[in-house]
PDB file of C-alpha atoms and ligand atoms in Angstrom:
ATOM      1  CA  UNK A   1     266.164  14.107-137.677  1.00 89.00           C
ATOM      2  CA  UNK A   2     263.720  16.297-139.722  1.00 98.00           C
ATOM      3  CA  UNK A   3     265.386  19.519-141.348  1.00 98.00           C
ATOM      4  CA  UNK A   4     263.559  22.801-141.023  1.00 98.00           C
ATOM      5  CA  UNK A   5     264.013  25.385-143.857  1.00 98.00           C
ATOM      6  CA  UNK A   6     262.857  29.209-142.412  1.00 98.00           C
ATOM      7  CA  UNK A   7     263.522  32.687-143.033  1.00 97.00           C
ATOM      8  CA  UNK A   8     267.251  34.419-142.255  1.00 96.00           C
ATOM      9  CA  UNK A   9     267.300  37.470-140.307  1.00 96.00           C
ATOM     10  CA  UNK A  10     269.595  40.030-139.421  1.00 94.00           C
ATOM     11  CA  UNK A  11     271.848  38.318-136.368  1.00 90.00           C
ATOM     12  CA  UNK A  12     270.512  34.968-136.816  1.00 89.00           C
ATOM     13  CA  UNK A  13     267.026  36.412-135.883  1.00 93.00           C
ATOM     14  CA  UNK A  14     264.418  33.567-136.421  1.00 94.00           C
ATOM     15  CA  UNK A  15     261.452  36.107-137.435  1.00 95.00           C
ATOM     16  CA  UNK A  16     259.438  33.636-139.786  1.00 96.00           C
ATOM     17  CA  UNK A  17     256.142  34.091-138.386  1.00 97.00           C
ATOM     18  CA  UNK A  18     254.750  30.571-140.014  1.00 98.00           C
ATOM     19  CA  UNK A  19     257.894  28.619-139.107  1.00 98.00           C
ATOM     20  CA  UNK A  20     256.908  29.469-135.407  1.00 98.00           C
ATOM     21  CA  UNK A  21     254.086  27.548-135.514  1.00 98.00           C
ATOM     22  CA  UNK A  22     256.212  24.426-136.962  1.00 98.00           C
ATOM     23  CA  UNK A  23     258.972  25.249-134.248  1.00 98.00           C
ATOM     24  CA  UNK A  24     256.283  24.559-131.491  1.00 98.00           C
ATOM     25  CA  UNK A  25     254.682  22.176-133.008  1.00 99.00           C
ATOM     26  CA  UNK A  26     257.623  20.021-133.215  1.00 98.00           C
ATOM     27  CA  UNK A  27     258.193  20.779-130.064  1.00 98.00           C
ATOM     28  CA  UNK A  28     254.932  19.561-128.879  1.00 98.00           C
ATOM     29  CA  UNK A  29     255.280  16.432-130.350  1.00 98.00           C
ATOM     30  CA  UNK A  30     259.018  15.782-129.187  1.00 98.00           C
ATOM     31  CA  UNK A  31     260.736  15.832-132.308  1.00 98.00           C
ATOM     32  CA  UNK A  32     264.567  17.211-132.749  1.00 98.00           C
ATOM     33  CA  UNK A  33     265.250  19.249-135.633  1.00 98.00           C
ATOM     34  CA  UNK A  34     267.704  21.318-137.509  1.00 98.00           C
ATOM     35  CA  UNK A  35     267.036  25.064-138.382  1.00 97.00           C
ATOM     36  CA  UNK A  36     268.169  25.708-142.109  1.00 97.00           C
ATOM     37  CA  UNK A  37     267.803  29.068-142.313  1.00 97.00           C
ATOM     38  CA  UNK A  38     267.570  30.803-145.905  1.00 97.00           C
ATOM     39  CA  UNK A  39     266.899  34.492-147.220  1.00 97.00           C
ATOM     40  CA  UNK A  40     263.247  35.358-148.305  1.00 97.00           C
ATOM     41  CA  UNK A  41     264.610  36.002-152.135  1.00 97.00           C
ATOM     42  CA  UNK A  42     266.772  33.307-152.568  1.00 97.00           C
ATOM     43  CA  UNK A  43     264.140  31.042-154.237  1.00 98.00           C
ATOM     44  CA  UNK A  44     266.768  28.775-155.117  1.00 98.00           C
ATOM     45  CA  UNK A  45     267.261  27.582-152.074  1.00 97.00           C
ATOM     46  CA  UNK A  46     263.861  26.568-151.474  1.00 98.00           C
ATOM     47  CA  UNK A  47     262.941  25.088-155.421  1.00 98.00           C
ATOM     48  CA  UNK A  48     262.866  21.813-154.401  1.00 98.00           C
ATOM     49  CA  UNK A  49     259.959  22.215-152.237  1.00 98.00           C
ATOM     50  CA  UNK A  50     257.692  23.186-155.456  1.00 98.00           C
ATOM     51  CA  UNK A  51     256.768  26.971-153.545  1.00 98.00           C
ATOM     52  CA  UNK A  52     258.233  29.619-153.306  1.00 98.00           C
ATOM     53  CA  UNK A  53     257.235  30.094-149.079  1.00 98.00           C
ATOM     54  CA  UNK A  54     258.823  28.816-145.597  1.00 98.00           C
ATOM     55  CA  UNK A  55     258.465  26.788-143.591  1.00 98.00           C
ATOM     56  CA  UNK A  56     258.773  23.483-145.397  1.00 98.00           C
ATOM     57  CA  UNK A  57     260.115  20.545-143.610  1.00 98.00           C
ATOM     58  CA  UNK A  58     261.696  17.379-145.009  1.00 98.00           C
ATOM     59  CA  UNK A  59     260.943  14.385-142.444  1.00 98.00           C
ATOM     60  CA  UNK A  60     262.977  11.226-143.900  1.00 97.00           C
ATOM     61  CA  UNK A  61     262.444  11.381-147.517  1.00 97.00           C
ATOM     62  CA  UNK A  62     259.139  13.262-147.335  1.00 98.00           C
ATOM     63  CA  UNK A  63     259.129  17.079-147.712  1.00 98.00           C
ATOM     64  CA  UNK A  64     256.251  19.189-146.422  1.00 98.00           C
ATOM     65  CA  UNK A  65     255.229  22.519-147.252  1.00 98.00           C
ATOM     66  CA  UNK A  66     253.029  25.100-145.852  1.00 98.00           C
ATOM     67  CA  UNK A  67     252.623  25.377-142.117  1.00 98.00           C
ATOM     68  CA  UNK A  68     249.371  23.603-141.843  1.00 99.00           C
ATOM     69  CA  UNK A  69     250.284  20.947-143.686  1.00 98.00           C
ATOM     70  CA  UNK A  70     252.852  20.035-142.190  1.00 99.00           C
ATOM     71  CA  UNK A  71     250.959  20.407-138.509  1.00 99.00           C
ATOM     72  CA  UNK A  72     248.576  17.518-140.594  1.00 99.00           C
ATOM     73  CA  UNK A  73     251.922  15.878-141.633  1.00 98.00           C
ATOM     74  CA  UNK A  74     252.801  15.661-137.986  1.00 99.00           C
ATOM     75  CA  UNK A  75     250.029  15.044-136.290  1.00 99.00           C
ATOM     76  CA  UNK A  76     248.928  11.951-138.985  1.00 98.00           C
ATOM     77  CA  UNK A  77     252.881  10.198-139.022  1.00 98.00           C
ATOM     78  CA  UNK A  78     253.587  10.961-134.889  1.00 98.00           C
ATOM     79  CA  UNK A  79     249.398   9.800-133.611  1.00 98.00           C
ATOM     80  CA  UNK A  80     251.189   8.206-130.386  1.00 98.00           C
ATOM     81  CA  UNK A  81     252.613  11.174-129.391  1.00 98.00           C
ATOM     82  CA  UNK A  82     250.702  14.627-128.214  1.00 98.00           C
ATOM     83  CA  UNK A  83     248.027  15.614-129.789  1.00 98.00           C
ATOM     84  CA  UNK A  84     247.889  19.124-131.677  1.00 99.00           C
ATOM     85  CA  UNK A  85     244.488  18.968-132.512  1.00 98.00           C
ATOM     86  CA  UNK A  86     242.495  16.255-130.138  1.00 98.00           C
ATOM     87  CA  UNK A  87     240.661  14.759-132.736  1.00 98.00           C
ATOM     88  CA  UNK A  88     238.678  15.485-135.693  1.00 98.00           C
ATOM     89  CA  UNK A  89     236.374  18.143-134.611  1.00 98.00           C
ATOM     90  CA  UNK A  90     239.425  19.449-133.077  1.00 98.00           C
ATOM     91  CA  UNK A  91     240.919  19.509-136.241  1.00 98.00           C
ATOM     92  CA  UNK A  92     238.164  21.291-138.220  1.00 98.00           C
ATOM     93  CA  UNK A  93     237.978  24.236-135.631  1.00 98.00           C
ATOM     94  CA  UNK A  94     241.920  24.751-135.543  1.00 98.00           C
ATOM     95  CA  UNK A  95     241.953  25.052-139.594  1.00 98.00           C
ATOM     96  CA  UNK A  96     239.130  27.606-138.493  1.00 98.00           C
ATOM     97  CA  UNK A  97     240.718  29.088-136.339  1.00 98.00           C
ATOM     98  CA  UNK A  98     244.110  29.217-138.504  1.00 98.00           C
ATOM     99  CA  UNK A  99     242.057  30.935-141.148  1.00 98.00           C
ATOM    100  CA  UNK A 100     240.860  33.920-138.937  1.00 98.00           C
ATOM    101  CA  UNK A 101     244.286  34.129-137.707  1.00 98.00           C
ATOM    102  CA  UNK A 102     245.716  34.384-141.387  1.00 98.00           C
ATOM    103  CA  UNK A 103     243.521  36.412-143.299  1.00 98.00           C
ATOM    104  CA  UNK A 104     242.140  39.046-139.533  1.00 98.00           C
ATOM    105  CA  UNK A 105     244.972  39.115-137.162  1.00 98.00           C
ATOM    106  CA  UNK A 106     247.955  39.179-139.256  1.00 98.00           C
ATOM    107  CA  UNK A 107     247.079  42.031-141.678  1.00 97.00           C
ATOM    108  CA  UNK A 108     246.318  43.995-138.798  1.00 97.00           C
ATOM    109  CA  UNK A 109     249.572  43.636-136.765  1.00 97.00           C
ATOM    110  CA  UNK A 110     251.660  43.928-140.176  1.00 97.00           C
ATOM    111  CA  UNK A 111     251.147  47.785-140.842  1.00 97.00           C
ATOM    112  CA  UNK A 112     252.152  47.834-137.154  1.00 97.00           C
ATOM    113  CA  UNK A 113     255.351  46.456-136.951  1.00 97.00           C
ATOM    114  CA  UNK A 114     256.227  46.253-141.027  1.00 97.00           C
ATOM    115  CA  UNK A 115     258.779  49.014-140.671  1.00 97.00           C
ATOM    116  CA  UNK A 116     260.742  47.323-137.404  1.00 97.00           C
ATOM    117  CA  UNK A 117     260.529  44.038-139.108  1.00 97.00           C
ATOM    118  CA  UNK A 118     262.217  45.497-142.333  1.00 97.00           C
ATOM    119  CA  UNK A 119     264.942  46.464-140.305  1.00 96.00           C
ATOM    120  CA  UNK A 120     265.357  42.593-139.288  1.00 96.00           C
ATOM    121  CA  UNK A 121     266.052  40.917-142.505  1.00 96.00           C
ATOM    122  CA  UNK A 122     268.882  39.753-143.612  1.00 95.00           C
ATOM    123  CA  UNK A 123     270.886  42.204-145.667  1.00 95.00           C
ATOM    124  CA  UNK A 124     270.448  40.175-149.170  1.00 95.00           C
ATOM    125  CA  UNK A 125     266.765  41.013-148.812  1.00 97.00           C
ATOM    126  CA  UNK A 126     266.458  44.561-148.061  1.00 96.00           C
ATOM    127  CA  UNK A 127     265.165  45.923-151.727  1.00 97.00           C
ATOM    128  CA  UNK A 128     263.013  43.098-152.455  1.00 97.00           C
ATOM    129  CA  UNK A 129     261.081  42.777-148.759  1.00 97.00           C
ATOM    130  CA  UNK A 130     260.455  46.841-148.884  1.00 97.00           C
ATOM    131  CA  UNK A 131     259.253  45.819-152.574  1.00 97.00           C
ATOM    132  CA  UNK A 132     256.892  43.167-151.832  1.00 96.00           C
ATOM    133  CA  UNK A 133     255.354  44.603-148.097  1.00 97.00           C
ATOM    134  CA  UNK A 134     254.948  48.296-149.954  1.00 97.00           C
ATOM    135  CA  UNK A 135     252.779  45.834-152.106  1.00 96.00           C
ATOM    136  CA  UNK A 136     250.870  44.571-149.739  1.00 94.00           C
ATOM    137  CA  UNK A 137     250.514  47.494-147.628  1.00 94.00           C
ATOM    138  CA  UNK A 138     249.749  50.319-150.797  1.00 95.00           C
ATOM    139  CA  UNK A 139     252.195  52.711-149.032  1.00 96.00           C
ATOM    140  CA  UNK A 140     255.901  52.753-148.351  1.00 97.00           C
ATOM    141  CA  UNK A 141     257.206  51.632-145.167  1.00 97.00           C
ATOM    142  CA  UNK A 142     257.627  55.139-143.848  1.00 96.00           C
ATOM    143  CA  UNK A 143     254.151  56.034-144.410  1.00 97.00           C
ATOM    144  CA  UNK A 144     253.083  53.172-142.575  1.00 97.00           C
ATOM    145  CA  UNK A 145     255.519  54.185-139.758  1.00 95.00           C
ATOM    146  CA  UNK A 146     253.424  57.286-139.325  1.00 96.00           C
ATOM    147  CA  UNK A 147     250.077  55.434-139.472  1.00 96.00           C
ATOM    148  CA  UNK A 148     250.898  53.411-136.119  1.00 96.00           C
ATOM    149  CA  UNK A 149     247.989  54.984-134.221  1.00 95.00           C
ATOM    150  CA  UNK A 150     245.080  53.970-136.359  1.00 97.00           C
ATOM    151  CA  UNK A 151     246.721  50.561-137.125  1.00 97.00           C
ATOM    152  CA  UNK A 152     246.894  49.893-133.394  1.00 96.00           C
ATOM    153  CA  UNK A 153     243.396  50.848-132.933  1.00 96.00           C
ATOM    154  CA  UNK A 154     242.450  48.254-135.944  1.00 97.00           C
ATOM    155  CA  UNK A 155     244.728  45.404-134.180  1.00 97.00           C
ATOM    156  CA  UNK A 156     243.294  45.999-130.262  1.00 95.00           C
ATOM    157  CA  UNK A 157     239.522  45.147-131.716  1.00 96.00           C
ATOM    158  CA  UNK A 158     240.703  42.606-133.668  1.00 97.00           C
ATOM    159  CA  UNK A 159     242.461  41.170-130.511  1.00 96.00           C
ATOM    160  CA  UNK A 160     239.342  41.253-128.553  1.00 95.00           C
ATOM    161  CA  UNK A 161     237.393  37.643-129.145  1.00 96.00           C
ATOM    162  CA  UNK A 162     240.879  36.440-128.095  1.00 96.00           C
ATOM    163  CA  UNK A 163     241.197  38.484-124.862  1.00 95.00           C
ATOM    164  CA  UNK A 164     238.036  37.608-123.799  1.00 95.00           C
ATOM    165  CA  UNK A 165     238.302  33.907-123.957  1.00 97.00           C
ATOM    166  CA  UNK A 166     242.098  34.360-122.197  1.00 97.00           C
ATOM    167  CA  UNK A 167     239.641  35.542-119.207  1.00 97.00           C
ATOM    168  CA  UNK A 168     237.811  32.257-119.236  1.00 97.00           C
ATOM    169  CA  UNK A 169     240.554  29.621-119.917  1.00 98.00           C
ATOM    170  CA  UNK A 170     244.756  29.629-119.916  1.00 98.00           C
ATOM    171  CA  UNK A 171     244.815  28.470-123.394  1.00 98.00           C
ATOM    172  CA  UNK A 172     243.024  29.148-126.764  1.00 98.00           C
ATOM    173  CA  UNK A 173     242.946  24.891-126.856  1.00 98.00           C
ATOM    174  CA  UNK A 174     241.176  24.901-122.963  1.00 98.00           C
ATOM    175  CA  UNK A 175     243.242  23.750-119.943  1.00 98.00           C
ATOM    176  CA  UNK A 176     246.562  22.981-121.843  1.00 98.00           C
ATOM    177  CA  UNK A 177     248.279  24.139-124.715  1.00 98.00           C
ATOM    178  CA  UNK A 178     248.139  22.629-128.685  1.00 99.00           C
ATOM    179  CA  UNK A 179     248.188  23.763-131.914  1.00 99.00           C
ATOM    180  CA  UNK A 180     245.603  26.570-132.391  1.00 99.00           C
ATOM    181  CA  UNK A 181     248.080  28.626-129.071  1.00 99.00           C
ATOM    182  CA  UNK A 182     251.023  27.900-131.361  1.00 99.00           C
ATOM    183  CA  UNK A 183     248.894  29.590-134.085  1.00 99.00           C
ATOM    184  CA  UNK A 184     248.066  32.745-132.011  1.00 98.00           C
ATOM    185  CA  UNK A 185     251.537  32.605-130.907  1.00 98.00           C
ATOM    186  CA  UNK A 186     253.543  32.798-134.059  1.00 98.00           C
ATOM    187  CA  UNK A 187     252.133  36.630-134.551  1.00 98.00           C
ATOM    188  CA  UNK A 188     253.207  38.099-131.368  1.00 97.00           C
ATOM    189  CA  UNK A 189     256.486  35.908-131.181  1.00 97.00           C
ATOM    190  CA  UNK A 190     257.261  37.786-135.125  1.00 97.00           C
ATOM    191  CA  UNK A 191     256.430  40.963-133.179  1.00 96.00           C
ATOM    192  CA  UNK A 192     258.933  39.977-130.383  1.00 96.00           C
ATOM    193  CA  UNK A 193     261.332  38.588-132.702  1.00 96.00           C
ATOM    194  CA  UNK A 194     261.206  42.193-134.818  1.00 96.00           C
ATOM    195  CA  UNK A 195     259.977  45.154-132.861  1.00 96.00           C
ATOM    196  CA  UNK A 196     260.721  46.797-129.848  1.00 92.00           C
ATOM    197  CA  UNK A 197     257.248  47.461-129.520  1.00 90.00           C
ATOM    198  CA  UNK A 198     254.986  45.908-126.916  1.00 82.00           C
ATOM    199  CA  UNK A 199     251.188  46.129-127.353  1.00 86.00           C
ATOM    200  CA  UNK A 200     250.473  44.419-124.025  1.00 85.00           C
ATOM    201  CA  UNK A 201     250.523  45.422-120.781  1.00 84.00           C
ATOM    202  CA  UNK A 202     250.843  43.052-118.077  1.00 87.00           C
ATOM    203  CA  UNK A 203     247.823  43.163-116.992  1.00 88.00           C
ATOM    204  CA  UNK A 204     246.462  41.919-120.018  1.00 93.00           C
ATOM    205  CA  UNK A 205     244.987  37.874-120.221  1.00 95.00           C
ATOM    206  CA  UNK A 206     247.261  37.908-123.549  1.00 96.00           C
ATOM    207  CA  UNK A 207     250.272  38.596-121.802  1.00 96.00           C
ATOM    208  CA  UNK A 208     249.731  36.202-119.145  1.00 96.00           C
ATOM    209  CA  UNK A 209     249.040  33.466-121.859  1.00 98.00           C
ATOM    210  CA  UNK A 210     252.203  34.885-124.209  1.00 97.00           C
ATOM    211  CA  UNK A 211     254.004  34.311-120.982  1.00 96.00           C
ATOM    212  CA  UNK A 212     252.811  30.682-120.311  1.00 98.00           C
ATOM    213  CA  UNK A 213     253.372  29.680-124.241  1.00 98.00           C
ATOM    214  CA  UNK A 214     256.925  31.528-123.559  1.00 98.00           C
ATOM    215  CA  UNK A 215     258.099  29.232-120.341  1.00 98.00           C
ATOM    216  CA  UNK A 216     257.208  25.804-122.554  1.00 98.00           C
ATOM    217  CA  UNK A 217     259.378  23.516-123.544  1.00 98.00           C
ATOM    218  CA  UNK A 218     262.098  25.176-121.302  1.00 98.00           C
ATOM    219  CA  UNK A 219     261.781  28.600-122.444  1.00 98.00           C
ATOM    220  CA  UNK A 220     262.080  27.527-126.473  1.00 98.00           C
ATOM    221  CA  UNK A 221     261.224  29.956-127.486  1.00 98.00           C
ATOM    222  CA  UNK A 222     261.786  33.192-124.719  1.00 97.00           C
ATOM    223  CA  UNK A 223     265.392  32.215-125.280  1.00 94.00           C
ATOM    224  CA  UNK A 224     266.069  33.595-128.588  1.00 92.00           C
ATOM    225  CA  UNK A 225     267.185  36.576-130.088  1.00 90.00           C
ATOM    226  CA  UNK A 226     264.489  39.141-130.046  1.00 91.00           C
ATOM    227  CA  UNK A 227     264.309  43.074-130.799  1.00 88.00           C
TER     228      UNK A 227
HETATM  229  N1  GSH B   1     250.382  29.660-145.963  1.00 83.39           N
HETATM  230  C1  GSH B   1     251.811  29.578-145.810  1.00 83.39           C
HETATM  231  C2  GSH B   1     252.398  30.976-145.758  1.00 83.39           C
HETATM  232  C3  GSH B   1     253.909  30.930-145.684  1.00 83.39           C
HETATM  233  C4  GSH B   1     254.574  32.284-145.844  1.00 83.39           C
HETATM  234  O1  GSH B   1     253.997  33.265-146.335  1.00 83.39           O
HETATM  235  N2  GSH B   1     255.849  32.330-145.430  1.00 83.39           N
HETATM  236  C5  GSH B   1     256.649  33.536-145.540  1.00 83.39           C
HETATM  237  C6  GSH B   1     257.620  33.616-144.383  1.00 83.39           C
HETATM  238  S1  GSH B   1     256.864  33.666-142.789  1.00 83.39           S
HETATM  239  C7  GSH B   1     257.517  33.422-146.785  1.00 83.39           C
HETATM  240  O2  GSH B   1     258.157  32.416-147.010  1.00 83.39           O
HETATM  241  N3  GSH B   1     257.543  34.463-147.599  1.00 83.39           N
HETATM  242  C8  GSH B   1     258.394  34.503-148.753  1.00 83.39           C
HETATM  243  C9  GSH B   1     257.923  35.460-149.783  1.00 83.39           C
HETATM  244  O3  GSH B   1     256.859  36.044-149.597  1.00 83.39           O
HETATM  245  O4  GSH B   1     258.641  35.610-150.785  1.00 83.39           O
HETATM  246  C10 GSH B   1     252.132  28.751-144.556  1.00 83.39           C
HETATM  247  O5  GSH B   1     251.288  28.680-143.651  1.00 83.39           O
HETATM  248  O6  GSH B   1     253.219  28.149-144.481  1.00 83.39           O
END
């Protein structure tokens, strides 16, 4: 059985955007685990890792930290089962991929849904997520409440190499789902997870694909408590 630590939120809400991807990709590969949810300020909890961040994973006796690496972790120790990354090159373009994803698509959703989010947390970590997203954001939550409109603007163009491929191909990975979906995924399952917003409509190639990666693995992740 491999343990899962990620984030606590308000009525057992699962809202860690990174632990997402781990969810799926254990899913993808088969593998049972147990949730061991903790709250973002208890670093205590988490000190054994060596970081300070979620998810981290302990697999046996090995513990894994940092969402990529412990996609790497799985796809390296669990080769006979699905792949998450089809090979090498496959490999090279997902860390790509999960680099855009990171530093273009996530600060643009965040001023978005920051505010909804913050009223998601667990109770212990009230003061010190307002403290650490008013850093990131250089304005307090309620500002950024009022700045919606422009920060949607920002997130539609950044969403637009990914709608148009959606209109070529089901899946960011081609014909079938892997890791790189699980990567898109994670962002707009912390939006469903947080906020009662929806950016989509159904028309939308996103929607169709957040709708596929929603009915996998028996609904794994539609069947959760959301916003
Ligand atoms: N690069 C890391 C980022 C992990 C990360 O930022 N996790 C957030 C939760 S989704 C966290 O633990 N934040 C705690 C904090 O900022 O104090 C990964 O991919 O795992």
């Amino acid at each position: 059985m491999i343990t899962l630590w990620e984030l606590k939120g308000k009525g057992d809400r699962c809202y860690s955007l990174f632990s997402w991807r781990t969810r799926m990709a254990l899913k993808h590969k088969g593998l049972e685990f147990e949730s061991h949810p903790v709250a973002m300020s208890d670093k205590a909890a988490i000190a054994f890792s060596g970081g300070k961040t979620v998810p981290i994973i302990k697999d046996g006796e090995v513990v894994v930290r940092d969402s990529w690496r412990i996609a790497e972790h799985l796809e390296d120790k669990y080769a006979d089962r699905p792949t998450l990354f089809g090979g090498a090159i496959g490999r090279g373009v997902t860390q790509t991929f999960n680099t855009w994803v990171d530093r273009a698509l996530v600060p643009a959703v965040m001023p978005v849904i920051v505010a909804d989010v913050h009223e998601r947390v667990d109770p212990a970590d009230d003061a010190y997520f307002r403290q650490q997203f008013e850093g990131f954001l250089k304005c307090t939550l309620e500002e950024s409440r009022a700045r919606r409109p422009q920060a949607l603007e920002r997130l539609n163009r950044t969403l637009e190499p990914v709608h148009t491929a959606l209109k070529r191909q089901p899946f960011i990975c081609g014909t079938a789902p892997a890791y790189a979906d699980y990567i898109l995924f994670s962002v707009f399952q912390w939006m469903r997870v947080t906020s009662s917003q929806d950016i989509f409509n159904s028309s939308d190639p996103l929607y169709g694909w957040r709708d596929r990666i929603l009915d996998l693995y028996d609904g794994f992740a539609r069947n959760i408590p959301t916003a």
